[in-house]
Tab-separated table of C-alpha atoms in Angstrom:
chain	number	residue	atom	x	y	z
A	1	MET	CA	11.158	-6.315	233.504
A	2	ARG	CA	10.143	-3.154	231.674
A	3	PHE	CA	12.354	-1.342	229.158
A	4	LEU	CA	12.150	2.388	229.608
A	5	PRO	CA	12.306	4.498	226.468
A	6	THR	CA	15.574	6.280	225.917
A	7	SER	CA	15.934	9.973	225.286
A	8	GLU	CA	18.135	9.462	222.201
A	9	PRO	CA	16.501	10.653	218.976
A	10	THR	CA	15.802	8.184	216.233
A	11	LEU	CA	16.670	8.738	212.589
A	12	SER	CA	13.772	8.791	210.204
A	13	VAL	CA	13.866	8.655	206.416
A	14	THR	CA	13.215	12.397	206.369
A	15	THR	CA	16.125	13.053	208.714
A	16	LEU	CA	18.480	10.963	206.546
A	17	ALA	CA	17.346	12.727	203.405
A	18	ALA	CA	18.008	16.110	204.980
A	19	ALA	CA	21.390	15.100	206.369
A	20	PRO	CA	24.457	16.843	204.940
A	21	PRO	CA	26.514	14.977	202.322
A	22	SER	CA	28.931	12.444	203.693
A	23	ALA	CA	32.620	13.198	203.964
A	24	PRO	CA	33.596	10.875	201.070
A	25	ALA	CA	31.103	12.602	198.743
A	26	GLY	CA	32.402	16.026	199.731
A	27	ARG	CA	35.955	14.860	199.252
A	28	ARG	CA	35.171	13.564	195.777
A	29	ARG	CA	33.640	16.884	194.799
A	30	ARG	CA	36.684	18.730	196.093
A	31	ARG	CA	39.021	16.458	194.158
A	32	ALA	CA	36.937	16.850	191.016
A	33	GLY	CA	37.195	20.615	191.499
A	34	VAL	CA	40.979	20.298	191.752
A	35	LEU	CA	41.076	18.436	188.423
A	36	ALA	CA	38.769	20.983	186.782
A	37	ALA	CA	40.937	23.862	188.033
A	38	GLY	CA	44.040	22.067	186.760
A	39	LEU	CA	42.495	21.635	183.321
A	40	LEU	CA	41.536	25.307	183.178
A	41	LEU	CA	45.035	26.347	184.274
A	42	LEU	CA	46.602	24.067	181.675
A	43	ILE	CA	44.491	25.508	178.842
A	44	THR	CA	45.394	29.041	179.937
A	45	VAL	CA	49.125	28.323	180.073
A	46	ALA	CA	49.006	26.498	176.719
A	47	LEU	CA	47.439	29.553	175.094
A	48	LEU	CA	50.125	31.750	176.675
A	49	SER	CA	52.774	29.403	175.295
A	50	ILE	CA	51.427	29.976	171.786
A	51	ALA	CA	50.989	33.729	172.255
A	52	VAL	CA	54.276	34.685	173.968
A	53	GLY	CA	57.521	34.825	172.056
A	54	ALA	CA	59.824	37.056	170.057
A	55	ARG	CA	56.677	38.276	168.320
A	56	PRO	CA	53.781	38.456	170.811
A	57	LEU	CA	50.386	37.454	169.446
A	58	SER	CA	46.984	38.669	170.567
A	59	PRO	CA	44.226	36.129	171.339
A	60	THR	CA	42.639	36.919	167.964
A	61	GLU	CA	45.933	36.331	166.156
A	62	VAL	CA	46.449	33.053	168.027
A	63	TRP	CA	43.014	31.835	166.945
A	64	GLN	CA	43.536	32.938	163.329
A	65	GLY	CA	46.947	31.280	163.279
A	66	LEU	CA	45.446	28.024	164.530
A	67	VAL	CA	42.465	27.769	162.181
A	68	SER	CA	43.323	29.747	159.044
A	69	ALA	CA	46.100	28.728	156.652
A	70	ALA	CA	45.830	32.145	154.974
A	71	SER	CA	46.597	33.988	158.215
A	72	PRO	CA	50.015	35.730	158.473
A	73	GLU	CA	50.456	34.095	161.875
A	74	HIS	CA	49.823	30.549	160.587
A	75	ALA	CA	53.495	29.783	159.946
A	76	VAL	CA	54.631	31.064	163.348
A	77	VAL	CA	51.937	29.145	165.195
A	78	HIS	CA	52.146	25.823	163.340
A	79	ARG	CA	55.868	25.593	162.659
A	80	MET	CA	57.243	26.857	165.956
A	81	ARG	CA	54.893	27.441	168.846
A	82	LEU	CA	52.269	24.715	168.498
A	83	PRO	CA	54.810	21.828	168.345
A	84	ARG	CA	56.669	23.383	171.278
A	85	THR	CA	53.463	23.623	173.292
A	86	LEU	CA	52.388	20.057	172.482
A	87	LEU	CA	55.799	18.695	173.434
A	88	GLY	CA	55.684	20.669	176.688
A	89	LEU	CA	52.245	19.209	177.457
A	90	LEU	CA	53.432	15.645	176.875
A	91	ALA	CA	56.793	16.004	178.609
A	92	GLY	CA	55.317	17.797	181.619
A	93	ALA	CA	52.608	15.163	182.094
A	94	ALA	CA	55.217	12.414	181.736
A	95	LEU	CA	57.614	13.909	184.283
A	96	GLY	CA	54.874	14.770	186.778
A	97	MET	CA	53.348	11.308	186.725
A	98	ALA	CA	56.765	9.646	186.801
A	99	GLY	CA	57.647	11.583	189.955
A	100	ALA	CA	54.368	10.630	191.666
A	101	LEU	CA	54.802	6.970	190.703
A	102	MET	CA	58.365	6.903	192.021
A	103	GLN	CA	57.401	8.524	195.313
A	104	ALA	CA	54.626	5.959	195.750
A	105	LEU	CA	56.752	3.012	194.679
A	106	THR	CA	59.793	3.819	196.822
A	107	ARG	CA	57.865	5.515	199.671
A	108	ASN	CA	60.411	8.275	199.335
A	109	PRO	CA	59.079	11.860	199.408
A	110	LEU	CA	62.252	13.050	197.672
A	111	ALA	CA	62.019	10.616	194.757
A	112	ASP	CA	62.326	12.262	191.355
A	113	PRO	CA	63.541	11.036	187.946
A	114	GLY	CA	66.359	13.582	188.091
A	115	LEU	CA	67.421	13.034	191.679
A	116	LEU	CA	67.485	9.222	191.465
A	117	GLY	CA	69.600	9.138	188.310
A	118	ILE	CA	67.003	7.989	185.766
A	119	ASN	CA	67.312	11.107	183.620
A	120	ALA	CA	71.078	10.815	183.882
A	121	GLY	CA	70.918	7.232	182.602
A	122	ALA	CA	68.835	8.285	179.620
A	123	SER	CA	71.210	11.208	178.986
A	124	ALA	CA	74.282	8.969	179.099
A	125	ALA	CA	72.694	6.553	176.642
A	126	VAL	CA	71.786	9.386	174.260
A	127	ALA	CA	75.317	10.843	174.515
A	128	THR	CA	76.704	7.419	173.616
A	129	ALA	CA	74.364	7.157	170.630
A	130	VAL	CA	75.357	10.615	169.387
A	131	GLY	CA	79.079	10.525	170.137
A	132	LEU	CA	79.972	6.932	169.284
A	133	LEU	CA	77.289	5.766	166.868
A	134	GLY	CA	76.464	9.008	165.062
A	135	VAL	CA	72.720	8.843	165.742
A	136	ALA	CA	71.325	12.285	164.961
A	137	THR	CA	67.534	12.047	165.265
A	138	VAL	CA	65.113	11.793	168.162
A	139	GLY	CA	63.684	8.662	166.559
A	140	GLY	CA	67.056	7.011	167.051
A	141	TRP	CA	67.794	8.563	170.436
A	142	ILE	CA	64.589	7.388	172.061
A	143	TRP	CA	65.501	3.692	172.059
A	144	PHE	CA	68.829	4.428	173.718
A	145	ALA	CA	67.128	6.735	176.214
A	146	LEU	CA	64.609	4.048	177.176
A	147	LEU	CA	67.372	1.498	177.603
A	148	GLY	CA	69.480	3.866	179.718
A	149	ALA	CA	66.502	4.808	181.889
A	150	ALA	CA	65.601	1.138	182.445
A	151	VAL	CA	69.150	0.109	183.359
A	152	VAL	CA	69.651	2.966	185.818
A	153	THR	CA	66.208	2.437	187.385
A	154	ALA	CA	67.047	-1.182	188.140
A	155	LEU	CA	70.605	-0.337	189.199
A	156	GLY	CA	69.556	2.474	191.525
A	157	TYR	CA	66.902	0.290	193.144
A	158	ALA	CA	69.428	-2.519	193.656
A	159	VAL	CA	72.193	-0.246	194.993
A	160	GLY	CA	69.688	1.469	197.271
A	161	GLY	CA	68.856	-1.810	198.966
A	162	GLY	CA	66.041	-3.343	196.925
A	163	ARG	CA	63.042	-4.082	199.095
A	164	ARG	CA	64.973	-2.912	202.158
A	165	ALA	CA	65.701	0.437	200.535
A	166	THR	CA	65.208	3.543	202.647
A	167	PRO	CA	64.673	7.074	201.331
A	168	GLU	CA	68.169	8.037	202.426
A	169	ARG	CA	69.844	5.078	200.701
A	170	LEU	CA	67.906	5.656	197.484
A	171	ALA	CA	68.834	9.336	197.493
A	172	LEU	CA	72.513	8.517	198.045
A	173	ALA	CA	72.469	5.875	195.307
A	174	GLY	CA	70.826	8.353	192.930
A	175	ALA	CA	73.355	11.058	193.782
A	176	ALA	CA	76.245	8.686	193.082
A	177	LEU	CA	74.770	7.538	189.773
A	178	ASN	CA	74.032	11.136	188.773
A	179	ALA	CA	77.634	12.184	189.434
A	180	VAL	CA	79.120	9.311	187.448
A	181	LEU	CA	76.738	9.478	184.498
A	182	TYR	CA	76.768	13.247	184.040
A	183	SER	CA	80.561	13.190	184.208
A	184	TYR	CA	80.448	10.677	181.383
A	185	VAL	CA	78.091	12.917	179.371
A	186	SER	CA	80.412	15.898	179.893
A	187	ALA	CA	83.431	13.853	178.800
A	188	MET	CA	81.641	12.745	175.623
A	189	MET	CA	80.799	16.347	174.768
A	190	LEU	CA	84.320	17.632	175.434
A	191	LEU	CA	86.011	14.873	173.443
A	192	ASP	CA	83.785	15.286	170.390
A	193	SER	CA	83.026	18.773	169.076
A	194	ALA	CA	80.195	17.445	166.884
A	195	SER	CA	78.518	15.935	169.950
A	196	LEU	CA	78.994	19.229	171.780
A	197	ASP	CA	77.155	21.109	169.016
A	198	ARG	CA	74.274	18.617	168.943
A	199	LEU	CA	73.847	18.260	172.695
A	200	ARG	CA	74.688	21.753	173.942
A	201	PHE	CA	71.098	22.916	174.440
A	202	TRP	CA	69.665	19.437	174.885
A	203	THR	CA	71.701	18.753	178.049
A	204	VAL	CA	70.196	21.710	179.953
A	205	GLY	CA	66.624	20.766	178.998
A	206	SER	CA	64.929	22.671	176.204
A	207	LEU	CA	61.718	22.825	174.182
A	208	ALA	CA	63.158	25.281	171.653
A	209	ASN	CA	63.852	22.742	168.894
A	210	ALA	CA	60.489	20.985	169.052
A	211	ASP	CA	58.759	20.002	165.819
A	212	PHE	CA	55.859	17.772	164.852
A	213	GLY	CA	58.236	14.939	163.958
A	214	THR	CA	59.577	14.864	167.519
A	215	VAL	CA	56.054	15.004	168.942
A	216	ARG	CA	54.907	12.093	166.753
A	217	THR	CA	57.949	10.038	167.729
A	218	VAL	CA	57.684	10.357	171.497
A	219	ALA	CA	53.901	10.622	171.912
A	220	PRO	CA	53.182	6.838	171.724
A	221	PHE	CA	55.751	6.071	174.431
A	222	MET	CA	54.545	8.855	176.723
A	223	LEU	CA	50.879	7.978	176.253
A	224	ALA	CA	51.604	4.306	176.937
A	225	GLY	CA	53.438	5.263	180.143
A	226	LEU	CA	50.614	7.571	181.245
A	227	LEU	CA	47.982	4.869	180.671
A	228	ALA	CA	50.088	2.249	182.451
A	229	GLY	CA	50.526	4.549	185.444
A	230	LEU	CA	46.813	5.308	185.683
A	231	ALA	CA	45.930	1.638	185.316
A	232	GLY	CA	48.172	0.715	188.241
A	233	ALA	CA	46.929	3.406	190.630
A	234	ARG	CA	44.562	1.155	192.627
A	235	ALA	CA	47.175	-1.583	192.991
A	236	LEU	CA	49.806	0.933	194.120
A	237	ASN	CA	47.354	2.181	196.754
A	238	ALA	CA	47.158	-1.368	198.085
A	239	LEU	CA	50.944	-1.739	197.936
A	240	ALA	CA	51.318	1.293	200.205
A	241	LEU	CA	49.830	-0.828	203.017
A	242	GLY	CA	52.611	-3.388	202.708
A	243	ASP	CA	53.104	-6.521	200.647
A	244	ASP	CA	51.032	-8.792	202.886
A	245	ALA	CA	48.082	-6.399	202.965
A	246	ALA	CA	48.367	-5.896	199.202
A	247	ARG	CA	48.164	-9.646	198.617
A	248	ALA	CA	45.153	-9.860	200.919
A	249	LEU	CA	43.482	-7.197	198.757
A	250	GLY	CA	44.184	-9.172	195.589
A	251	ALA	CA	47.257	-7.305	194.330
A	252	ARG	CA	50.488	-8.986	193.218
A	253	PRO	CA	53.339	-6.845	194.580
A	254	ALA	CA	56.027	-8.030	192.160
A	255	LEU	CA	53.782	-7.433	189.155
A	256	VAL	CA	52.702	-4.027	190.481
A	257	ARG	CA	56.320	-2.930	190.941
A	258	ALA	CA	57.271	-4.176	187.478
A	259	GLY	CA	54.375	-2.292	185.911
A	260	ALA	CA	55.235	0.925	187.762
A	261	ILE	CA	58.914	0.675	186.809
A	262	THR	CA	57.940	0.068	183.172
A	263	ALA	CA	55.708	3.147	183.206
A	264	VAL	CA	58.456	5.283	184.759
A	265	THR	CA	60.962	4.041	182.184
A	266	LEU	CA	58.665	4.892	179.270
A	267	LEU	CA	57.830	8.315	180.682
A	268	CYS	CA	61.350	9.360	181.647
A	269	GLY	CA	63.078	7.864	178.630
A	270	ALA	CA	60.757	9.499	176.108
A	271	ALA	CA	60.735	12.882	177.876
A	272	THR	CA	64.527	12.941	178.188
A	273	ALA	CA	65.073	11.913	174.563
A	274	ALA	CA	62.816	14.726	173.357
A	275	CYS	CA	63.660	17.579	175.742
A	276	GLY	CA	66.824	16.666	177.617
A	277	PRO	CA	67.138	16.115	181.379
A	278	ILE	CA	64.611	18.488	182.994
A	279	VAL	CA	64.786	18.336	186.790
A	280	PHE	CA	62.473	19.117	189.721
A	281	VAL	CA	59.152	18.909	187.830
A	282	GLY	CA	58.570	15.346	189.001
A	283	LEU	CA	59.562	16.279	192.549
A	284	LEU	CA	57.633	19.518	192.974
A	285	VAL	CA	54.253	18.780	191.464
A	286	PRO	CA	53.268	15.749	193.608
A	287	HIS	CA	54.108	17.739	196.762
A	288	LEU	CA	52.078	20.723	195.538
A	289	VAL	CA	49.090	18.600	194.517
A	290	ARG	CA	48.966	16.037	197.360
A	291	PRO	CA	47.495	18.456	199.967
A	292	LEU	CA	44.601	19.065	197.555
A	293	THR	CA	43.883	15.496	196.441
A	294	GLY	CA	45.150	13.425	199.332
A	295	PRO	CA	47.416	10.399	198.893
A	296	ASP	CA	44.947	8.373	196.776
A	297	LEU	CA	46.799	7.766	193.518
A	298	ARG	CA	43.555	7.460	191.572
A	299	TRP	CA	43.229	11.227	192.028
A	300	LEU	CA	46.854	12.237	192.564
A	301	LEU	CA	48.154	10.845	189.260
A	302	PRO	CA	45.584	12.613	187.021
A	303	ALA	CA	46.158	15.836	188.957
A	304	CYS	CA	49.921	15.557	188.397
A	305	ALA	CA	49.286	14.941	184.691
A	306	LEU	CA	47.463	18.305	184.568
A	307	TYR	CA	49.507	20.522	186.872
A	308	ALA	CA	52.988	19.306	185.813
A	309	PRO	CA	52.650	20.395	182.152
A	310	ALA	CA	51.177	23.685	183.371
A	311	LEU	CA	54.326	24.178	185.481
A	312	LEU	CA	56.653	23.170	182.638
A	313	LEU	CA	54.962	25.389	180.052
A	314	GLY	CA	54.775	28.228	182.561
A	315	ALA	CA	58.527	27.925	183.152
A	316	ASP	CA	59.098	27.898	179.387
A	317	VAL	CA	57.019	31.071	178.939
A	318	LEU	CA	58.850	32.709	181.856
A	319	GLY	CA	62.183	31.857	180.231
A	320	ARG	CA	61.109	33.554	177.013
A	321	VAL	CA	60.035	36.682	178.897
A	322	LEU	CA	63.109	36.954	181.135
A	323	GLY	CA	65.641	36.140	178.413
A	324	ARG	CA	64.511	38.604	175.769
A	325	PRO	CA	65.634	39.130	173.063
A	326	GLY	CA	66.783	35.522	173.424
A	327	GLU	CA	65.405	33.050	175.960
A	328	LEU	CA	66.359	31.000	179.008
A	329	GLN	CA	66.041	27.272	178.465
A	330	VAL	CA	63.228	25.658	180.428
A	331	GLY	CA	65.607	23.300	182.241
A	332	LEU	CA	67.412	26.292	183.759
A	333	VAL	CA	64.164	27.909	184.865
A	334	THR	CA	62.816	24.746	186.531
A	335	ALA	CA	66.155	24.278	188.306
A	336	ILE	CA	66.077	27.866	189.629
A	337	LEU	CA	62.483	27.491	190.796
A	338	GLY	CA	62.872	23.969	192.138
A	339	GLY	CA	66.141	24.325	194.040
A	340	PRO	CA	64.795	26.426	196.944
A	341	LEU	CA	61.713	24.231	197.330
A	342	PHE	CA	63.854	21.088	197.360
A	343	LEU	CA	65.978	22.553	200.142
A	344	ARG	CA	62.818	23.390	202.071
A	345	LEU	CA	61.550	19.820	201.699
A	346	VAL	CA	64.852	18.396	202.916
A	347	ALA	CA	64.961	20.787	205.886
A	348	ARG	CA	61.370	20.024	206.861
A	349	ARG	CA	62.032	16.294	206.653
């Protein structure tokens, strides 16, 4: 028997060397480009946050205010705008990553710290600390906010059905918890005029009262949550395939869920204690970024940590421009921007 030669071409070393890059390599370059663009956008918005205000500053004045203590702009930059910008960077990254983690953990595209009641739990705990215990500093609020966020996270997950939870049940459980807890916050403010004065701007979400003390207090909690979220990205990818497949890949589902919930609690509790309950950032950014990075959390989470603070600071700058000579609080601006997109997501689903 003779084997006739086939007409199919063979691949030589030269052919392989001249072949176009593989799809995974091209995808990695595209994702790296997304992160680079996010970093550039974030730097631009951060500079705008320092420059825009009641007294606009030119780029030269911003630079002089940052580096020279003798500059007339030094006090404005270092006492007001730089702490506000740093807090916006931290809070935006925290909320964006918390939203992406919750959507991955619950497999719910509508998951968000505000919609599922976590921010409301932190707010209720802070209102209790202010109204009943007289706590008046962010350093005292943050422990209550973390506790409230943790309790409501566990409660919402249990009420929503635990492991059998569906997106609809989780959303309904979050809506119920939101209604109850924000009613409690409103009652605390109405019954105590001192609490009303302290929490009036905080409850709508604001960066206006930021200072370096607040930034130093919340930064360790936010950074710990960000690192915990990034560290669990690979395991959460495996968990998306189901518990059995995750175990086959070496992941421990219960430990992965506990780590993700801990990260979300740290991120949401610290952000809410510092800025108040800011909604829609954690919902919008993962949906905006996912078409660019894909569902891989190893790329999605860092992208959210870049684009979410850019969105939050951009909304803060927009509030200063639209509200002149005063300003619109950032929580109002994100709610106005996020409401229509949320309705679009619900309708498309």
